[in-house]
Short mmCIF file of C-alpha atoms in Angstrom, two decimals:
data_model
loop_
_atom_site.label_atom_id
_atom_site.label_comp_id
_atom_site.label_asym_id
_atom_site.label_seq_id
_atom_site.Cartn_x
_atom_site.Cartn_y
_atom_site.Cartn_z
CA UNK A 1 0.00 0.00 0.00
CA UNK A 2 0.71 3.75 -0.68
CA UNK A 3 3.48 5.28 2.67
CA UNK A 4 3.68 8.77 2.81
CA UNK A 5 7.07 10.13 4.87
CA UNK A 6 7.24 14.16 5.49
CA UNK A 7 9.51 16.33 6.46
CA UNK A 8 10.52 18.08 8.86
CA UNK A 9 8.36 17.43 11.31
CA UNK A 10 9.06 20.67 12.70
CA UNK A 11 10.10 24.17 11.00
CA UNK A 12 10.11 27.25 12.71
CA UNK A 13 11.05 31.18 10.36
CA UNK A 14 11.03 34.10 10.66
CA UNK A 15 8.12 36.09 9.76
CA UNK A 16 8.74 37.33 5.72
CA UNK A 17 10.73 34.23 4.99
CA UNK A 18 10.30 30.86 3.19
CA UNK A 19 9.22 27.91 4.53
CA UNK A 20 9.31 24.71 2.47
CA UNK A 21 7.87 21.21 3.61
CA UNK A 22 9.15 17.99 1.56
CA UNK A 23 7.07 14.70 1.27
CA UNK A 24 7.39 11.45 -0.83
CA UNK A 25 5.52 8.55 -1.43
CA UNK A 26 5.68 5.27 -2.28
CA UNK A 27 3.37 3.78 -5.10
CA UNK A 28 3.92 5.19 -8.12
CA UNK A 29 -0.03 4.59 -9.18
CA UNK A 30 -0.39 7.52 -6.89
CA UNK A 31 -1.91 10.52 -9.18
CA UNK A 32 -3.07 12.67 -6.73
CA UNK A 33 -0.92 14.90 -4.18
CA UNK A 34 -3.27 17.66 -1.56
CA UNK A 35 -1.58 19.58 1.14
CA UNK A 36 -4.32 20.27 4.51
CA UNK A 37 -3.68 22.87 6.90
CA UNK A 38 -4.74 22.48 10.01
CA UNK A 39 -4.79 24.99 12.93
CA UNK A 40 -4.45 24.32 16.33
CA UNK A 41 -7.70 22.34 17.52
CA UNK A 42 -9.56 22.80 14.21
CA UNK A 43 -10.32 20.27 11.52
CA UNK A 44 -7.74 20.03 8.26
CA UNK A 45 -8.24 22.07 5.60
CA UNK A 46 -7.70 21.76 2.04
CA UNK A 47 -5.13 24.75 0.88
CA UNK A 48 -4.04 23.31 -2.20
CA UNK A 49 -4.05 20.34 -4.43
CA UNK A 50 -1.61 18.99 -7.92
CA UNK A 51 -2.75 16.17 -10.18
CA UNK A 52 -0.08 14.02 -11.53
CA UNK A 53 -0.23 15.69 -14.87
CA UNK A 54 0.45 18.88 -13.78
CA UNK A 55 4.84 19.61 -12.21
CA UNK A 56 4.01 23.12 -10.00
CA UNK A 57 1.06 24.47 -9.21
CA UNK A 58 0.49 28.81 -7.63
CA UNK A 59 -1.67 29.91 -5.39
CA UNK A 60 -0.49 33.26 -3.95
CA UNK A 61 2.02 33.08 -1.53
CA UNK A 62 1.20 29.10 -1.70
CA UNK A 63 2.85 26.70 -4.48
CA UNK A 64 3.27 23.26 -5.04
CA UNK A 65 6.02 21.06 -7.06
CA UNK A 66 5.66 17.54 -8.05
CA UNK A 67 8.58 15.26 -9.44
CA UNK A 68 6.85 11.91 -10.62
CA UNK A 69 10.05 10.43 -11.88
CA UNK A 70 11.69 10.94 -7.88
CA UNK A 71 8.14 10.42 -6.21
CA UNK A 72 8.32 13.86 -4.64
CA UNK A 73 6.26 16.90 -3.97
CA UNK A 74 6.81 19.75 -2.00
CA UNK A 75 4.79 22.71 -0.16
CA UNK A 76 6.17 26.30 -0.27
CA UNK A 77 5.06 29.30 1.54
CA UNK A 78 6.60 32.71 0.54
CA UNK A 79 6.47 36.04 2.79
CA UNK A 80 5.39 33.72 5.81
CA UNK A 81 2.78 35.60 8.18
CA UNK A 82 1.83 34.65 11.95
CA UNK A 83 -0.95 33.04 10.94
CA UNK A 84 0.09 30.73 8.47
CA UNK A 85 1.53 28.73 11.84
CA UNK A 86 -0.36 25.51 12.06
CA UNK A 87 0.33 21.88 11.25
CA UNK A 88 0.65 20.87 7.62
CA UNK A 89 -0.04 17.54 6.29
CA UNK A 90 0.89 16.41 2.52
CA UNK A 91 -1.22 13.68 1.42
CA UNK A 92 -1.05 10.68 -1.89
CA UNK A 93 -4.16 8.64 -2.79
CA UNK A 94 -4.32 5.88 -5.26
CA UNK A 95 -7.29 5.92 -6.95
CA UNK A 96 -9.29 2.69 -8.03
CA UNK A 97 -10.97 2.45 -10.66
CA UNK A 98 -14.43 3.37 -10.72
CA UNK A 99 -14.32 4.60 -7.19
CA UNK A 100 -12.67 7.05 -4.97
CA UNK A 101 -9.21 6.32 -3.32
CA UNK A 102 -8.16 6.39 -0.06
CA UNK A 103 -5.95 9.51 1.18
CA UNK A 104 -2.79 8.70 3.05
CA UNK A 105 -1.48 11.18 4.87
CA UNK A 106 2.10 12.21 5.77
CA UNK A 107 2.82 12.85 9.96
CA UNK A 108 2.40 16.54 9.77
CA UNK A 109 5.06 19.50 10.21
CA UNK A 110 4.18 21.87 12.78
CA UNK A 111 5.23 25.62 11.08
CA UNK A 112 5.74 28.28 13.61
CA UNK A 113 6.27 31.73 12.22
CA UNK A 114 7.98 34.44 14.53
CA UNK A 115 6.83 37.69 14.07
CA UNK B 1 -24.65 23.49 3.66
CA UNK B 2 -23.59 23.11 7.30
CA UNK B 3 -20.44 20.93 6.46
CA UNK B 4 -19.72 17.40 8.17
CA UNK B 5 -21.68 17.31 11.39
CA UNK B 6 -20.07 15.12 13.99
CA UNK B 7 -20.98 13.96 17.72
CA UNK B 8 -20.44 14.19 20.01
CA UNK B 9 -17.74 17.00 19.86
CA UNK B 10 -16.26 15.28 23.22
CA UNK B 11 -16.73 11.84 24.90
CA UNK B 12 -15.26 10.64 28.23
CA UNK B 13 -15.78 7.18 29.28
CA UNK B 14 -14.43 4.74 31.53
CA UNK B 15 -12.45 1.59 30.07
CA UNK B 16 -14.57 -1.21 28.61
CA UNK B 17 -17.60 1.01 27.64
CA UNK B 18 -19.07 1.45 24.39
CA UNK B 19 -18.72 4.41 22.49
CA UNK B 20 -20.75 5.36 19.46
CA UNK B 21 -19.01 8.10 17.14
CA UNK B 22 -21.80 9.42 14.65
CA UNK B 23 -21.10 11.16 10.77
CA UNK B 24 -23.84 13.40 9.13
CA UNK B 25 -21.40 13.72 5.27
CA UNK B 26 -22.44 16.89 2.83
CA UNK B 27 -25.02 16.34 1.31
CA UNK B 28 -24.40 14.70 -2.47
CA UNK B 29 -21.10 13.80 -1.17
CA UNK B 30 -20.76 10.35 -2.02
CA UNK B 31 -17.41 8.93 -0.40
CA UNK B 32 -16.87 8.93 3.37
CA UNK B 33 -14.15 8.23 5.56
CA UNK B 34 -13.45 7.74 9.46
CA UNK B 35 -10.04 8.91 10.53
CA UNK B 36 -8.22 9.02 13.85
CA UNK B 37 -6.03 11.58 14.94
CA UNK B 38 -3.09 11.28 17.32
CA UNK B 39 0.12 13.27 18.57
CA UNK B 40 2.18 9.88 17.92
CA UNK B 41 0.87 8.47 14.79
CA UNK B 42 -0.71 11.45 13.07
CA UNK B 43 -3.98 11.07 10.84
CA UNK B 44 -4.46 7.29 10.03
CA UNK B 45 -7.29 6.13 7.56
CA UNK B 46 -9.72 3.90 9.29
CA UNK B 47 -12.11 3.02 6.72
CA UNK B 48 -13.74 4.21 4.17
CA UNK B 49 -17.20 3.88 2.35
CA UNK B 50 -18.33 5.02 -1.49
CA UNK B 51 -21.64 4.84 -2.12
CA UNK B 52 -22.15 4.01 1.08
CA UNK B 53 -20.31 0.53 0.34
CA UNK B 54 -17.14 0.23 2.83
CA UNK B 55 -13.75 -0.26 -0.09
CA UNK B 56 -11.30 -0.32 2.33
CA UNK B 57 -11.60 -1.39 6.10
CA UNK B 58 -7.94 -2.45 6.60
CA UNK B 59 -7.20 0.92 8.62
CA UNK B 60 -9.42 -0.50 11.55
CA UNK B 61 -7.23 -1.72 14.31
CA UNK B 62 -9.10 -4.35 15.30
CA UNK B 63 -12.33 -6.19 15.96
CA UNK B 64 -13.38 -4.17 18.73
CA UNK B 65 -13.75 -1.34 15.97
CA UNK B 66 -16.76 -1.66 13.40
CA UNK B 67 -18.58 1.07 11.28
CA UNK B 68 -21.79 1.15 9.44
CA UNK B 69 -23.00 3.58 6.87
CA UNK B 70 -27.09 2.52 6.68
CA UNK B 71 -27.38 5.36 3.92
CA UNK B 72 -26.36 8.50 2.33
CA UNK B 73 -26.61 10.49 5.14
CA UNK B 74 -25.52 8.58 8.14
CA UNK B 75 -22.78 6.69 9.25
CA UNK B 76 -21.30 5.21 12.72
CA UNK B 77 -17.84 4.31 13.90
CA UNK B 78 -18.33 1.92 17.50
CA UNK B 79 -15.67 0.72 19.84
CA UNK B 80 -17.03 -2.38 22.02
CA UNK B 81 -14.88 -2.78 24.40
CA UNK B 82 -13.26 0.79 24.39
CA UNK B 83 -9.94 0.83 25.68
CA UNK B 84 -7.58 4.05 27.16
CA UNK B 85 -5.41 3.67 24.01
CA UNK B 86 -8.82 4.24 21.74
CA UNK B 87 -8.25 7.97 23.11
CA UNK B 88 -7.93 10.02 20.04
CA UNK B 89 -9.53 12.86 17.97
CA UNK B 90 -11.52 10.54 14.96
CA UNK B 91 -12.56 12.68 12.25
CA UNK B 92 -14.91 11.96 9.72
CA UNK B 93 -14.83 13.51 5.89
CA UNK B 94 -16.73 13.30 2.77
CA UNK B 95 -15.73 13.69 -0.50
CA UNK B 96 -17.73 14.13 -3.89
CA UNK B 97 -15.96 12.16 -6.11
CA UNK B 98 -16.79 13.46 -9.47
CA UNK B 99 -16.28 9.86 -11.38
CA UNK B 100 -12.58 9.55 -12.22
CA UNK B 101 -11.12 12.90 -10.56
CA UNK B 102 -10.18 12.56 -6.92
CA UNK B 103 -12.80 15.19 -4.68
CA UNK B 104 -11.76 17.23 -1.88
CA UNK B 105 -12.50 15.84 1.44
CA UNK B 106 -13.66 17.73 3.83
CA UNK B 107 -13.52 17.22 7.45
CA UNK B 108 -15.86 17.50 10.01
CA UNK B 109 -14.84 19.38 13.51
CA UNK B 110 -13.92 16.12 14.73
CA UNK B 111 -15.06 13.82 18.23
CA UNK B 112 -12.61 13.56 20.67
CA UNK B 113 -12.69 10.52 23.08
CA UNK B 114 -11.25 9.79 26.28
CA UNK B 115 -11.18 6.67 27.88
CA UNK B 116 -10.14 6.31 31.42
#
């Protein structure tokens, strides 16, 4: 089955800098990568998401590269602001044909920004 | 649409009770899953159902865990015997997966259990 290892597991910056979170996967059937945010003692969120056709994806300060070949993707957050601290989880599913996968997730990284 | 209703929001029982977690999904969301949530092991997949069919069950640690979805709108995760290890946040999310390309899940606000 699909293993999802991320890293670091913790990452503190200062405010204004870049933060960048690192996850890989195992089975290469896995086509579809979403990162979740999720703040202390709230429910995961959906910030953004890549398909496996697709090698970067932009979202404001929020981007997202994916290296099939290396089974790779990363998160990165530019001009990092207090609240972007929260725990950030990559995930991989696999998805079966003619239903939905199942999303693994990665461990988390805990981001603390420092004004 | 008031999201993925879950409860309770918080449980506390003593060791060897029953617990009953209960999922109200979107509405027209067709997949559902049960996760749990802990500081050691993260967000692990417990099962999950499409169509209200359970695909993949292997997640559930063990026979004293079973979940039911009856329908659309309602599913259960029970623990009988519940144990202190069982102590976790177990979120449930639904997805509308759109035939082909993967949905977002969303979670609901999540029950968290103690057991004492």
């Amino acid at each position: 089955g699909e293993n999802v290892e991320q890293h670091p597991s913790t990452l503190s910056v200062q405010e204004g800098d870049s933060a960048v979170i690192k996850c890989t996967y195992s089975d290469s059937a896995s086509n579809y990568f979403p990162w979740y945010k999720q703040e202390l003692g709230k429910r995961p969120q959906l910030i953004i998401d890549i398909r496996s056709n697709v090698g970067e994806k932009k979202d404001q300060r929020i981007a997202v590269t994916l290296n099939k070949t290396a089974k790779h993707f990363s998160l990165h957050i530019t001009e990092t602001q207090p609240e972007d601290s929260a725990v950030y989880f990559c995930a991989a599913i696999v998805n079966y044909g003619g239903s939905q996968g199942n999303l693994i997730f990665g461990k988390g990284t805990k981001l603390s920004v420092k004004p | 649409d008031a999201g993925v209703i879950q409860s309770p929001r918080h449980e506390v029982t003593e060791m060897g009770q029953e617990v009953t977690l209960r999922c109200k999904p979107i509405s027209g969301h067709n997949s559902l899953f049960w996760y749990r949530q802990t500081m050691m092991r993260g967000l692990e997949l417990l099962i999950y159902f499409n169509n209200n069919v359970p695909i993949d069950d292997s997640g559930m640690p063990e026979d004293r865990f079973s979940a039911k979805m009856p329908n659309a709108s309602f599913s259960t995760l029970k623990i009988q015997p519940s144990e202190p290890r069982d102590s976790a946040v177990y979120f449930c999310a639904s997805s509308p997966w759109e035939g082909g390309n993967t949905g977002e899940l969303f979670f609901g606000e999540g029950s968290r259990l103690t057991v004492l």
